[in-house]
Amino acid sequence: MNAYSLSIKREIVVCLAACGVIAFSPILSLFVGLVRTVIIFPFKLDAMFVYGIFIFILLLAIKTVVNRSSVLLFGIIILLFIAYLIAFGVNGENIEYFTEYGINFLILSAPWIFITYAVRDFKLFKRYLYIISLIIIVSLIMNMYVFKIDVFGEYTYTQTYAYAMLPAAIIICDSFFKKIQFFNVFLFAVSIVFIIAMGARGPLFCIILYLLLKTIIVYKSKPKKAFLISAVISTICALVYVGFYKILNYLLIIFQEANLSTRILLNLLEGTYLVDSARNSLFNYSIELVREHPLVGVGIGNDRLLLAAKMQNSSVLEAMGWYPHNIFLELLLHFGIIFGGVIILYLLIVLFNSVIK
């Protein structure tokens, strides 16, 4: 086997591992759902088979991932973990909460960072991502309306499904900047309607932000193409705006009959889409906490406990969902004004160099 062939195989494995990390739950639920419509295996052997394949791919990719990692990346992960351990030590009475927080970091966040950093062939990666986006869309729709399987366990709520659909929506959206095809427009519309039906606004904001950033990036190298895409998007928005309330009322009737979330539709009809009293309270409480702990912050993870207490939520495990919904404010809460400010400045420089410069 020559060096080039070996390099390609390594790249394929890394791309498969990255895609698996992004969409493992939808892949698992789709496979299990399809298998169990035909036969029920003992000891959940069908699910164990998917886990086994995923672990096998990770094992094949781990050497390449480690070799392609940088000292800076290892340093950042180690520093974050040390900061987490310090927060854990100071707040030792909440063992169950901090244990879950640490497991999520070590098993979900850190591996994803290392694996995606190891990707080198982005054309190949995008091809695999497109396939993954199709699997996500089919899986979530089949899961909710055909298999009736709970993908995310006992903590499932509708917004979780919306965020699970977000990667698919962004991947399909990205394909528009290469070539606008009717099938992709249809898939994107399906993903958007699905997200709206789940009642989550966050994923919609993420998609809008991605569109803006991607347009700026494309404009630097292909201004005519960026202008054309902007014109198409503007035209679609104008057409939607003309019949905006008719479309909303039509969707509202459909959603009510299908027992789907009408939260976003009602917010748009009532003009309260950007109003959220809970998030405003979280933002204000976060500012208070930064003022109370300006130098070193409250520690990684501890911000959620403090915010949950201020929001009068007594459940420690449910505290995971209480955060300021603002990455810059969250960094100030975790590390204080000095260290948090340095991290924010670094992120802004990276963003500027990647998008604007």
PDB file of C-alpha atoms in Angstrom, residues 214-332:
ATOM      1  CA  LYS A 214     -20.852  32.359   5.231  1.00  0.00           C
ATOM      2  CA  THR A 215     -21.971  35.163   2.917  1.00  0.00           C
ATOM      3  CA  ILE A 216     -19.190  37.416   4.228  1.00  0.00           C
ATOM      4  CA  ILE A 217     -16.600  34.653   3.738  1.00  0.00           C
ATOM      5  CA  VAL A 218     -17.780  33.879   0.196  1.00  0.00           C
ATOM      6  CA  TYR A 219     -17.868  37.596  -0.653  1.00  0.00           C
ATOM      7  CA  LYS A 220     -14.110  37.862  -0.043  1.00  0.00           C
ATOM      8  CA  SER A 221     -13.262  35.307  -2.746  1.00  0.00           C
ATOM      9  CA  LYS A 222     -16.381  35.271  -4.940  1.00  0.00           C
ATOM     10  CA  PRO A 223     -18.212  38.612  -4.620  1.00  0.00           C
ATOM     11  CA  LYS A 224     -20.517  37.952  -7.594  1.00  0.00           C
ATOM     12  CA  LYS A 225     -21.632  34.618  -6.174  1.00  0.00           C
ATOM     13  CA  ALA A 226     -22.181  36.115  -2.723  1.00  0.00           C
ATOM     14  CA  PHE A 227     -24.233  38.921  -4.262  1.00  0.00           C
ATOM     15  CA  LEU A 228     -26.329  36.420  -6.248  1.00  0.00           C
ATOM     16  CA  ILE A 229     -27.030  34.290  -3.167  1.00  0.00           C
ATOM     17  CA  SER A 230     -27.883  37.400  -1.141  1.00  0.00           C
ATOM     18  CA  ALA A 231     -30.252  38.510  -3.903  1.00  0.00           C
ATOM     19  CA  VAL A 232     -31.976  35.102  -3.964  1.00  0.00           C
ATOM     20  CA  ILE A 233     -32.349  35.060  -0.166  1.00  0.00           C
ATOM     21  CA  SER A 234     -33.640  38.645  -0.171  1.00  0.00           C
ATOM     22  CA  THR A 235     -36.183  37.793  -2.886  1.00  0.00           C
ATOM     23  CA  ILE A 236     -37.426  34.766  -0.950  1.00  0.00           C
ATOM     24  CA  CYS A 237     -37.681  36.850   2.238  1.00  0.00           C
ATOM     25  CA  ALA A 238     -39.606  39.552   0.357  1.00  0.00           C
ATOM     26  CA  LEU A 239     -42.070  36.998  -1.039  1.00  0.00           C
ATOM     27  CA  VAL A 240     -42.553  35.472   2.406  1.00  0.00           C
ATOM     28  CA  TYR A 241     -43.035  38.933   3.919  1.00  0.00           C
ATOM     29  CA  VAL A 242     -45.860  39.743   1.481  1.00  0.00           C
ATOM     30  CA  GLY A 243     -47.928  36.799   2.700  1.00  0.00           C
ATOM     31  CA  PHE A 244     -46.252  36.527   6.105  1.00  0.00           C
ATOM     32  CA  TYR A 245     -49.318  36.466   8.348  1.00  0.00           C
ATOM     33  CA  LYS A 246     -51.322  34.293   5.959  1.00  0.00           C
ATOM     34  CA  ILE A 247     -48.490  31.747   5.965  1.00  0.00           C
ATOM     35  CA  LEU A 248     -48.249  31.875   9.768  1.00  0.00           C
ATOM     36  CA  ASN A 249     -51.997  31.385  10.227  1.00  0.00           C
ATOM     37  CA  TYR A 250     -51.987  28.502   7.753  1.00  0.00           C
ATOM     38  CA  LEU A 251     -49.080  26.817   9.554  1.00  0.00           C
ATOM     39  CA  LEU A 252     -50.731  27.494  12.916  1.00  0.00           C
ATOM     40  CA  ILE A 253     -53.809  25.512  11.892  1.00  0.00           C
ATOM     41  CA  ILE A 254     -51.677  22.629  10.601  1.00  0.00           C
ATOM     42  CA  PHE A 255     -49.496  22.582  13.733  1.00  0.00           C
ATOM     43  CA  GLN A 256     -52.515  22.628  16.051  1.00  0.00           C
ATOM     44  CA  GLU A 257     -54.144  19.743  14.199  1.00  0.00           C
ATOM     45  CA  ALA A 258     -50.865  17.774  14.298  1.00  0.00           C
ATOM     46  CA  ASN A 259     -50.353  18.575  18.004  1.00  0.00           C
ATOM     47  CA  LEU A 260     -47.031  20.339  17.305  1.00  0.00           C
ATOM     48  CA  SER A 261     -45.548  23.275  19.165  1.00  0.00           C
ATOM     49  CA  THR A 262     -47.095  26.607  18.142  1.00  0.00           C
ATOM     50  CA  ARG A 263     -44.782  28.649  20.353  1.00  0.00           C
ATOM     51  CA  ILE A 264     -42.749  30.287  17.575  1.00  0.00           C
ATOM     52  CA  LEU A 265     -45.772  30.880  15.336  1.00  0.00           C
ATOM     53  CA  LEU A 266     -47.714  32.567  18.147  1.00  0.00           C
ATOM     54  CA  ASN A 267     -44.678  34.657  19.083  1.00  0.00           C
ATOM     55  CA  LEU A 268     -44.364  35.845  15.488  1.00  0.00           C
ATOM     56  CA  LEU A 269     -48.085  36.594  15.213  1.00  0.00           C
ATOM     57  CA  GLU A 270     -48.077  38.483  18.516  1.00  0.00           C
ATOM     58  CA  GLY A 271     -44.815  40.305  17.786  1.00  0.00           C
ATOM     59  CA  THR A 272     -43.073  38.800  20.827  1.00  0.00           C
ATOM     60  CA  TYR A 273     -40.544  36.597  19.013  1.00  0.00           C
ATOM     61  CA  LEU A 274     -37.555  38.457  20.468  1.00  0.00           C
ATOM     62  CA  VAL A 275     -39.098  38.789  23.933  1.00  0.00           C
ATOM     63  CA  ASP A 276     -38.116  36.206  26.548  1.00  0.00           C
ATOM     64  CA  SER A 277     -38.559  37.120  30.208  1.00  0.00           C
ATOM     65  CA  ALA A 278     -36.668  34.042  31.432  1.00  0.00           C
ATOM     66  CA  ARG A 279     -33.608  34.788  29.293  1.00  0.00           C
ATOM     67  CA  ASN A 280     -33.722  38.443  30.283  1.00  0.00           C
ATOM     68  CA  SER A 281     -33.708  37.377  33.932  1.00  0.00           C
ATOM     69  CA  LEU A 282     -30.808  34.982  33.313  1.00  0.00           C
ATOM     70  CA  PHE A 283     -28.872  37.761  31.584  1.00  0.00           C
ATOM     71  CA  ASN A 284     -29.463  40.218  34.426  1.00  0.00           C
ATOM     72  CA  TYR A 285     -28.600  37.641  37.103  1.00  0.00           C
ATOM     73  CA  SER A 286     -25.424  36.773  35.178  1.00  0.00           C
ATOM     74  CA  ILE A 287     -24.376  40.430  35.187  1.00  0.00           C
ATOM     75  CA  GLU A 288     -24.964  40.491  38.949  1.00  0.00           C
ATOM     76  CA  LEU A 289     -22.774  37.401  39.429  1.00  0.00           C
ATOM     77  CA  VAL A 290     -19.967  38.916  37.338  1.00  0.00           C
ATOM     78  CA  ARG A 291     -20.093  42.048  39.482  1.00  0.00           C
ATOM     79  CA  GLU A 292     -20.035  39.942  42.653  1.00  0.00           C
ATOM     80  CA  HIS A 293     -17.089  37.814  41.418  1.00  0.00           C
ATOM     81  CA  PRO A 294     -15.166  40.092  39.016  1.00  0.00           C
ATOM     82  CA  LEU A 295     -11.632  38.717  39.392  1.00  0.00           C
ATOM     83  CA  VAL A 296     -11.875  34.928  39.062  1.00  0.00           C
ATOM     84  CA  GLY A 297     -15.554  34.380  38.266  1.00  0.00           C
ATOM     85  CA  VAL A 298     -17.686  31.669  39.851  1.00  0.00           C
ATOM     86  CA  GLY A 299     -15.962  28.666  38.230  1.00  0.00           C
ATOM     87  CA  ILE A 300     -16.826  26.333  35.368  1.00  0.00           C
ATOM     88  CA  GLY A 301     -20.259  24.800  35.887  1.00  0.00           C
ATOM     89  CA  ASN A 302     -20.966  26.669  39.106  1.00  0.00           C
ATOM     90  CA  ASP A 303     -22.637  29.498  37.178  1.00  0.00           C
ATOM     91  CA  ARG A 304     -25.538  27.203  36.329  1.00  0.00           C
ATOM     92  CA  LEU A 305     -26.084  26.238  39.943  1.00  0.00           C
ATOM     93  CA  LEU A 306     -26.104  29.881  41.019  1.00  0.00           C
ATOM     94  CA  LEU A 307     -28.411  30.924  38.183  1.00  0.00           C
ATOM     95  CA  ALA A 308     -30.783  28.038  38.935  1.00  0.00           C
ATOM     96  CA  ALA A 309     -30.931  29.186  42.555  1.00  0.00           C
ATOM     97  CA  LYS A 310     -31.672  32.765  41.495  1.00  0.00           C
ATOM     98  CA  MET A 311     -34.406  31.459  39.179  1.00  0.00           C
ATOM     99  CA  GLN A 312     -35.782  29.553  42.198  1.00  0.00           C
ATOM    100  CA  ASN A 313     -35.144  26.127  40.693  1.00  0.00           C
ATOM    101  CA  SER A 314     -34.322  23.692  43.488  1.00  0.00           C
ATOM    102  CA  SER A 315     -33.332  20.707  41.315  1.00  0.00           C
ATOM    103  CA  VAL A 316     -29.541  20.418  41.105  1.00  0.00           C
ATOM    104  CA  LEU A 317     -29.589  18.123  38.056  1.00  0.00           C
ATOM    105  CA  GLU A 318     -31.911  20.493  36.171  1.00  0.00           C
ATOM    106  CA  ALA A 319     -29.409  23.309  36.783  1.00  0.00           C
ATOM    107  CA  MET A 320     -27.581  22.145  33.640  1.00  0.00           C
ATOM    108  CA  GLY A 321     -30.155  24.048  31.577  1.00  0.00           C
ATOM    109  CA  TRP A 322     -29.724  27.407  33.318  1.00  0.00           C
ATOM    110  CA  TYR A 323     -27.088  29.517  31.587  1.00  0.00           C
ATOM    111  CA  PRO A 324     -26.953  33.084  30.183  1.00  0.00           C
ATOM    112  CA  HIS A 325     -27.281  32.080  26.494  1.00  0.00           C
ATOM    113  CA  ASN A 326     -24.361  34.387  25.763  1.00  0.00           C
ATOM    114  CA  ILE A 327     -20.925  32.837  25.240  1.00  0.00           C
ATOM    115  CA  PHE A 328     -19.037  36.015  26.176  1.00  0.00           C
ATOM    116  CA  LEU A 329     -20.989  36.486  29.386  1.00  0.00           C
ATOM    117  CA  GLU A 330     -20.566  32.799  30.204  1.00  0.00           C
ATOM    118  CA  LEU A 331     -16.780  33.098  29.818  1.00  0.00           C
ATOM    119  CA  LEU A 332     -16.773  36.057  32.215  1.00  0.00           C
TER     120      LEU A 332
END
